[in-house]
Short mmCIF file of C-alpha atoms and ligand atoms in Angstrom, two decimals:
data_model
loop_
_atom_site.label_atom_id
_atom_site.label_comp_id
_atom_site.label_asym_id
_atom_site.label_seq_id
_atom_site.Cartn_x
_atom_site.Cartn_y
_atom_site.Cartn_z
CA MET A 1 98.61 181.26 60.31
CA SER A 2 101.60 180.29 58.10
CA ASP A 3 100.69 176.57 58.16
CA ARG A 4 97.13 177.35 57.09
CA LYS A 5 96.91 177.95 53.37
CA ASN A 6 93.48 176.76 52.15
CA VAL A 7 91.06 179.66 52.17
CA PHE A 8 87.28 179.74 51.62
CA LEU A 9 85.73 183.15 50.95
CA PHE A 10 82.22 183.70 52.31
CA TYR A 11 80.29 186.69 50.94
CA LYS A 12 77.15 187.79 49.14
CA LYS A 13 78.16 188.50 45.56
CA ASN A 14 77.91 192.03 44.27
CA ASP A 15 80.05 193.80 41.64
CA GLU A 16 81.59 196.39 43.96
CA LEU A 17 82.64 193.83 46.57
CA GLU A 18 83.85 191.38 43.88
CA GLU A 19 86.30 194.01 42.61
CA LYS A 20 87.75 194.58 46.09
CA ILE A 21 87.98 190.84 46.72
CA GLN A 22 89.96 190.42 43.48
CA GLU A 23 92.61 192.71 45.00
CA ILE A 24 92.70 190.62 48.18
CA ARG A 25 92.93 187.39 46.13
CA LYS A 26 96.05 188.79 44.42
CA ILE A 27 97.64 189.44 47.82
CA GLY A 28 96.73 185.90 48.94
CA ARG A 29 98.36 184.36 45.83
CA LYS A 30 101.54 186.35 46.53
CA TYR A 31 101.84 184.56 49.90
CA ASP A 32 100.89 181.09 48.54
CA TYR A 33 97.32 180.97 49.87
CA ARG A 34 94.99 178.73 47.83
CA LEU A 35 91.27 179.30 47.35
CA VAL A 36 89.01 176.31 47.87
CA ASP A 37 85.41 175.90 46.68
CA HIS A 38 83.97 174.35 49.82
CA PRO A 39 84.38 175.42 53.47
CA ASP A 40 85.05 171.79 54.51
CA ASP A 41 88.31 171.91 52.52
CA ALA A 42 89.44 175.18 54.11
CA ASN A 43 91.51 175.86 57.19
CA ILE A 44 90.87 179.61 56.90
CA ILE A 45 87.31 180.89 56.37
CA ALA A 46 87.15 184.59 55.54
CA SER A 47 83.84 186.44 55.62
CA PHE A 48 83.35 189.70 53.74
CA GLY A 49 80.59 191.94 55.12
CA GLY A 50 79.34 192.98 58.56
CA ASP A 51 79.14 191.10 61.85
CA GLY A 52 75.99 189.40 60.54
CA THR A 53 77.95 187.93 57.60
CA PHE A 54 80.66 186.71 59.99
CA LEU A 55 77.99 184.99 62.13
CA GLN A 56 76.53 183.36 59.00
CA ALA A 57 79.99 182.22 57.79
CA ILE A 58 80.49 180.40 61.08
CA ARG A 59 76.99 178.87 61.09
CA LYS A 60 77.02 177.78 57.44
CA SER A 61 80.44 176.18 57.86
CA GLY A 62 79.36 174.30 61.00
CA PHE A 63 81.29 176.13 63.79
CA ARG A 64 84.57 174.50 62.73
CA GLU A 65 86.97 174.23 65.66
CA ASP A 66 89.87 173.33 63.37
CA ALA A 67 89.50 176.39 61.11
CA LEU A 68 90.53 179.98 61.61
CA TYR A 69 87.77 182.53 60.94
CA VAL A 70 88.71 185.97 59.62
CA GLY A 71 86.17 188.82 59.44
CA VAL A 72 86.70 191.47 56.77
CA ASN A 73 84.25 194.35 56.91
CA ASP A 74 82.99 196.30 53.94
CA GLY A 75 83.69 199.76 55.32
CA ARG A 76 81.93 199.81 58.68
CA LEU A 77 83.91 198.52 61.63
CA GLY A 78 82.33 195.64 63.48
CA PHE A 79 82.97 193.54 66.57
CA TYR A 80 84.06 190.42 64.70
CA THR A 81 85.59 192.09 61.65
CA ASP A 82 89.10 193.38 62.24
CA PHE A 83 90.04 193.85 58.58
CA ASN A 84 88.65 196.12 55.90
CA THR A 85 88.20 195.58 52.16
CA ASN A 86 89.20 199.24 51.65
CA ASP A 87 92.54 198.65 53.36
CA PRO A 88 94.26 195.78 51.50
CA GLU A 89 97.68 196.99 52.76
CA LYS A 90 96.65 196.16 56.32
CA ILE A 91 95.56 192.68 55.20
CA GLU A 92 98.94 192.19 53.49
CA MET A 93 100.70 193.38 56.64
CA ALA A 94 98.67 190.89 58.69
CA LEU A 95 99.75 188.02 56.41
CA GLN A 96 103.43 188.70 56.87
CA SER A 97 103.91 190.31 60.26
CA ASP A 98 103.36 189.63 63.94
CA GLN A 99 100.67 192.32 64.24
CA THR A 100 97.94 189.70 64.52
CA GLU A 101 96.96 187.12 67.08
CA ILE A 102 94.56 184.23 67.31
CA LEU A 103 91.68 184.64 69.77
CA LYS A 104 89.34 181.95 70.99
CA TYR A 105 85.72 182.99 71.45
CA PRO A 106 83.37 180.99 73.69
CA THR A 107 80.09 179.71 72.25
CA LEU A 108 76.83 178.38 73.68
CA GLU A 109 75.63 174.80 73.29
CA VAL A 110 71.84 174.61 72.95
CA ASP A 111 69.64 171.54 72.96
CA VAL A 112 65.94 171.64 72.09
CA ASP A 113 63.82 168.77 73.45
CA GLY A 114 66.77 166.39 73.14
CA MET A 115 66.12 166.38 69.38
CA GLN A 116 68.18 169.20 67.95
CA SER A 117 71.39 170.79 69.16
CA PHE A 118 73.35 173.73 67.85
CA GLN A 119 75.89 176.39 68.83
CA CYS A 120 75.60 180.17 69.09
CA LEU A 121 78.35 182.77 68.98
CA ASN A 122 76.28 185.84 69.89
CA GLU A 123 73.12 184.56 71.52
CA LEU A 124 70.15 182.28 71.73
CA SER A 125 66.88 184.22 71.57
CA ILE A 126 63.37 183.02 72.25
CA ARG A 127 60.56 185.35 71.28
CA SER A 128 56.81 185.21 70.96
CA GLN A 129 55.86 185.21 67.31
CA ILE A 130 52.45 186.77 67.89
CA ILE A 131 51.31 189.90 69.74
CA LYS A 132 50.65 187.93 72.90
CA THR A 133 52.89 187.13 75.83
CA PHE A 134 54.13 183.65 76.56
CA ALA A 135 55.59 182.06 79.69
CA ILE A 136 58.88 180.33 80.42
CA ASP A 137 59.78 178.43 83.60
CA VAL A 138 63.47 179.05 84.26
CA TYR A 139 65.62 176.38 85.97
CA ILE A 140 69.29 176.76 86.89
CA ASP A 141 71.22 173.57 87.65
CA GLY A 142 67.90 171.78 88.17
CA LEU A 143 66.57 174.38 90.62
CA TYR A 144 63.31 176.16 89.75
CA PHE A 145 64.23 179.87 89.64
CA GLU A 146 61.33 181.92 88.23
CA THR A 147 58.44 181.99 85.78
CA PHE A 148 58.87 184.63 83.11
CA ARG A 149 55.94 186.09 81.19
CA GLY A 150 56.54 188.61 78.43
CA ASP A 151 57.98 188.85 74.91
CA GLY A 152 60.95 186.54 75.35
CA MET A 153 64.43 185.89 76.73
CA VAL A 154 67.97 186.08 75.41
CA VAL A 155 71.01 184.08 76.53
CA SER A 156 74.21 185.68 75.31
CA THR A 157 77.91 184.88 75.23
CA PRO A 158 80.46 187.47 76.41
CA THR A 159 81.18 188.54 72.81
CA GLY A 160 77.43 188.63 72.14
CA SER A 161 76.92 190.85 75.19
CA THR A 162 77.49 193.97 73.05
CA ALA A 163 74.78 192.91 70.56
CA TYR A 164 71.08 192.10 71.25
CA ASN A 165 71.87 191.76 74.98
CA ARG A 166 73.02 195.36 75.15
CA SER A 167 69.75 196.62 73.68
CA LEU A 168 68.02 194.82 76.55
CA ASN A 169 70.15 196.67 79.10
CA GLY A 170 72.28 193.63 79.73
CA ALA A 171 75.82 194.08 81.03
CA ILE A 172 78.76 194.23 78.66
CA VAL A 173 80.93 191.28 79.63
CA ASP A 174 84.68 191.06 79.19
CA PRO A 175 85.25 188.07 76.84
CA LYS A 176 87.97 186.92 79.26
CA LEU A 177 85.14 185.99 81.65
CA ASN A 178 83.76 182.61 80.72
CA GLY A 179 80.01 182.50 81.29
CA MET A 180 76.59 183.32 79.87
CA GLN A 181 74.04 186.05 80.50
CA LEU A 182 70.25 185.76 80.69
CA THR A 183 68.24 188.87 79.84
CA GLU A 184 64.52 189.48 79.58
CA ILE A 185 62.57 190.97 76.70
CA ALA A 186 59.77 193.07 78.22
CA SER A 187 58.80 190.95 81.23
CA ILE A 188 55.48 191.56 82.95
CA ASN A 189 56.07 192.29 86.64
CA ASN A 190 53.00 192.72 88.81
CA ASN A 191 51.19 190.91 91.65
CA GLN A 192 50.60 187.93 89.41
CA TYR A 193 53.95 187.57 87.62
CA ARG A 194 57.37 188.22 89.10
CA THR A 195 60.86 187.83 87.61
CA LEU A 196 64.30 188.98 88.61
CA GLY A 197 63.97 191.97 86.27
CA ALA A 198 67.74 192.28 85.95
CA PRO A 199 70.37 190.62 83.76
CA LEU A 200 71.74 187.44 85.31
CA ILE A 201 75.32 186.37 84.60
CA LEU A 202 76.02 182.69 85.18
CA ASN A 203 79.30 180.81 85.48
CA HIS A 204 80.38 178.56 82.61
CA ASP A 205 79.57 175.35 84.49
CA ARG A 206 75.88 176.16 85.03
CA GLU A 207 73.05 174.56 83.09
CA LEU A 208 70.14 176.77 82.20
CA VAL A 209 66.83 175.15 81.27
CA LEU A 210 64.00 177.19 79.77
CA LYS A 211 60.68 175.32 79.78
CA ILE A 212 58.02 176.84 77.54
CA VAL A 213 54.76 176.81 79.47
CA GLN A 214 52.22 174.99 77.28
CA ASP A 215 49.34 177.41 77.64
CA GLY A 216 48.23 178.13 74.10
CA ASN A 217 50.98 180.52 73.01
CA ASP A 218 53.71 177.90 73.04
CA HIS A 219 55.21 178.28 69.55
CA PRO A 220 57.88 180.94 70.12
CA ILE A 221 60.57 181.72 67.53
CA ILE A 222 63.96 180.34 68.50
CA GLY A 223 66.88 182.32 67.10
CA ALA A 224 70.48 181.18 66.95
CA ASP A 225 72.46 184.39 66.35
CA ASN A 226 70.86 185.82 63.22
CA GLU A 227 69.06 182.70 62.08
CA ALA A 228 65.57 181.57 63.09
CA LEU A 229 65.31 177.83 63.63
CA SER A 230 62.61 175.88 61.92
CA ILE A 231 61.42 174.31 65.18
CA ARG A 232 57.66 174.86 65.38
CA HIS A 233 56.83 173.49 68.78
CA SER A 234 59.34 173.23 71.60
CA HIS A 235 59.03 172.35 75.28
CA GLU A 236 62.47 172.45 76.85
CA ILE A 237 65.60 174.35 75.84
CA LYS A 238 68.88 173.53 77.60
CA VAL A 239 71.70 176.05 77.38
CA LYS A 240 75.31 175.59 78.47
CA VAL A 241 78.60 177.28 77.76
CA SER A 242 80.15 175.01 75.16
CA ASN A 243 83.65 173.64 75.47
CA LYS A 244 84.00 174.27 71.73
CA LYS A 245 85.47 177.63 70.83
CA ILE A 246 85.77 179.59 67.62
CA LYS A 247 89.23 180.76 66.56
CA THR A 248 89.48 184.19 64.99
CA LEU A 249 92.31 186.36 63.77
CA ARG A 250 92.50 189.89 65.08
CA MET A 251 94.87 192.84 64.97
CA LYS A 252 96.82 193.21 68.21
CA ASP A 253 95.95 196.92 68.35
CA ASN A 254 92.18 196.29 68.20
CA LEU A 255 91.28 195.00 71.64
CA PHE A 256 87.75 194.38 72.96
CA LEU A 257 87.88 197.61 74.98
CA HIS A 258 88.92 199.56 71.85
CA LYS A 259 85.85 198.17 70.07
CA VAL A 260 83.51 199.00 72.96
CA ARG A 261 84.89 202.54 73.22
CA ARG A 262 84.77 203.09 69.45
CA SER A 263 81.20 201.81 69.15
CA PHE A 264 79.49 203.14 72.23
CA LEU A 265 81.41 206.09 73.73
P1 NAD B 1 74.24 192.96 61.02
O1 NAD B 1 75.65 192.77 60.59
O2 NAD B 1 73.35 193.86 60.22
O3 NAD B 1 74.20 193.35 62.53
C1 NAD B 1 73.29 194.25 63.07
C2 NAD B 1 74.05 195.14 64.04
O4 NAD B 1 74.43 194.37 65.17
C3 NAD B 1 75.31 195.71 63.41
O5 NAD B 1 75.47 197.05 63.84
C4 NAD B 1 76.39 194.81 63.99
O6 NAD B 1 77.66 195.41 64.04
C5 NAD B 1 75.83 194.56 65.37
N1 NAD B 1 76.38 193.37 66.02
C6 NAD B 1 76.27 192.07 65.67
N2 NAD B 1 76.96 191.31 66.52
C7 NAD B 1 77.52 192.16 67.43
C8 NAD B 1 78.31 191.98 68.58
N3 NAD B 1 78.68 190.78 68.98
N4 NAD B 1 78.66 193.08 69.29
C9 NAD B 1 78.26 194.32 68.92
N5 NAD B 1 77.50 194.55 67.85
C10 NAD B 1 77.13 193.48 67.13
O7 NAD B 1 73.63 191.51 60.99
P2 NAD B 1 72.37 190.90 61.71
O8 NAD B 1 72.23 189.60 61.06
O9 NAD B 1 71.20 191.80 61.76
O10 NAD B 1 73.00 190.76 63.19
C11 NAD B 1 72.72 189.76 64.00
C12 NAD B 1 72.70 190.20 65.42
O11 NAD B 1 71.82 191.31 65.57
C13 NAD B 1 72.12 189.14 66.32
O12 NAD B 1 73.05 188.15 66.68
C14 NAD B 1 71.66 189.97 67.48
O13 NAD B 1 72.68 190.10 68.45
C15 NAD B 1 71.43 191.34 66.92
N6 NAD B 1 70.02 191.71 67.11
C16 NAD B 1 69.79 192.83 67.84
C17 NAD B 1 68.49 193.22 68.14
C18 NAD B 1 68.31 194.45 68.97
O14 NAD B 1 69.33 195.02 69.39
N7 NAD B 1 67.10 194.86 69.25
C19 NAD B 1 67.40 192.48 67.68
C20 NAD B 1 67.68 191.35 66.93
C21 NAD B 1 68.99 190.96 66.65
#
């Protein structure tokens, strides 16, 4: 952390937050941190807001592998935000002590029709955009696995497993396990259509291919974390665990299991 001094602040401007950020800026200046106007010039990118703002900070800055991302929440504790605008003392402590550590979070690498590729930190989601089911042929490492028909499918990272995936009854995955999880959104299971009907956790070296069956309803929405892509018509979506990771700063006393217990138990 000490060799990184150029900081970009990512947040939606509002008067109340601006006031709190002024306080944090003062602390930064005290320890020789410099604010930069563009994320490309930063080696620390700090987001102020919820988990959604943290996800946007990473996406808008291009999933920089050479930058350190820091999530500062605005009062409500999140999964990616270890610091709090209401607790500037803790931020100051983090800047000068050994109470923090750098974590590397796995991401997904997604390719759509060989034309567009992008990363996800939480999940890739594919959903019907009309009140009609659509079908996906699922292939794993080139092997035909199943044909899904329903509302959609989600492929999540371990850190994303506590987000959308959890609402779909997916398993919560320890981020120390490197892999991806496929969950269904309201699959139809009857004599005509049959899917696994359970979350499927795949090792990091697998390749998942989701082929949208071209049967009329073949314009699903593709979501990368909390952003819908502007792809209107897709055929084949390849998903792999990326070898690019995101570096984040977290307090040593705020482990994944603390967050799971605090949020869900
Ligand atoms: P947000 O900050 O408002 O997030 C919404 C909620 O999701 C918050 O409570 C946040 O803390 C939580 N969240 C986000 N990432 C999390 C994670 N990795 N683990 C545990 N909780 C997490 O911002 P947003 O833009 O609405 O959030 C985006 C995320 O919302 C998506 O990446 C997706 O995972 C999730 N989502 C969930 C559902 C659902 O559960 N039905 C539907 C769509 C999207």
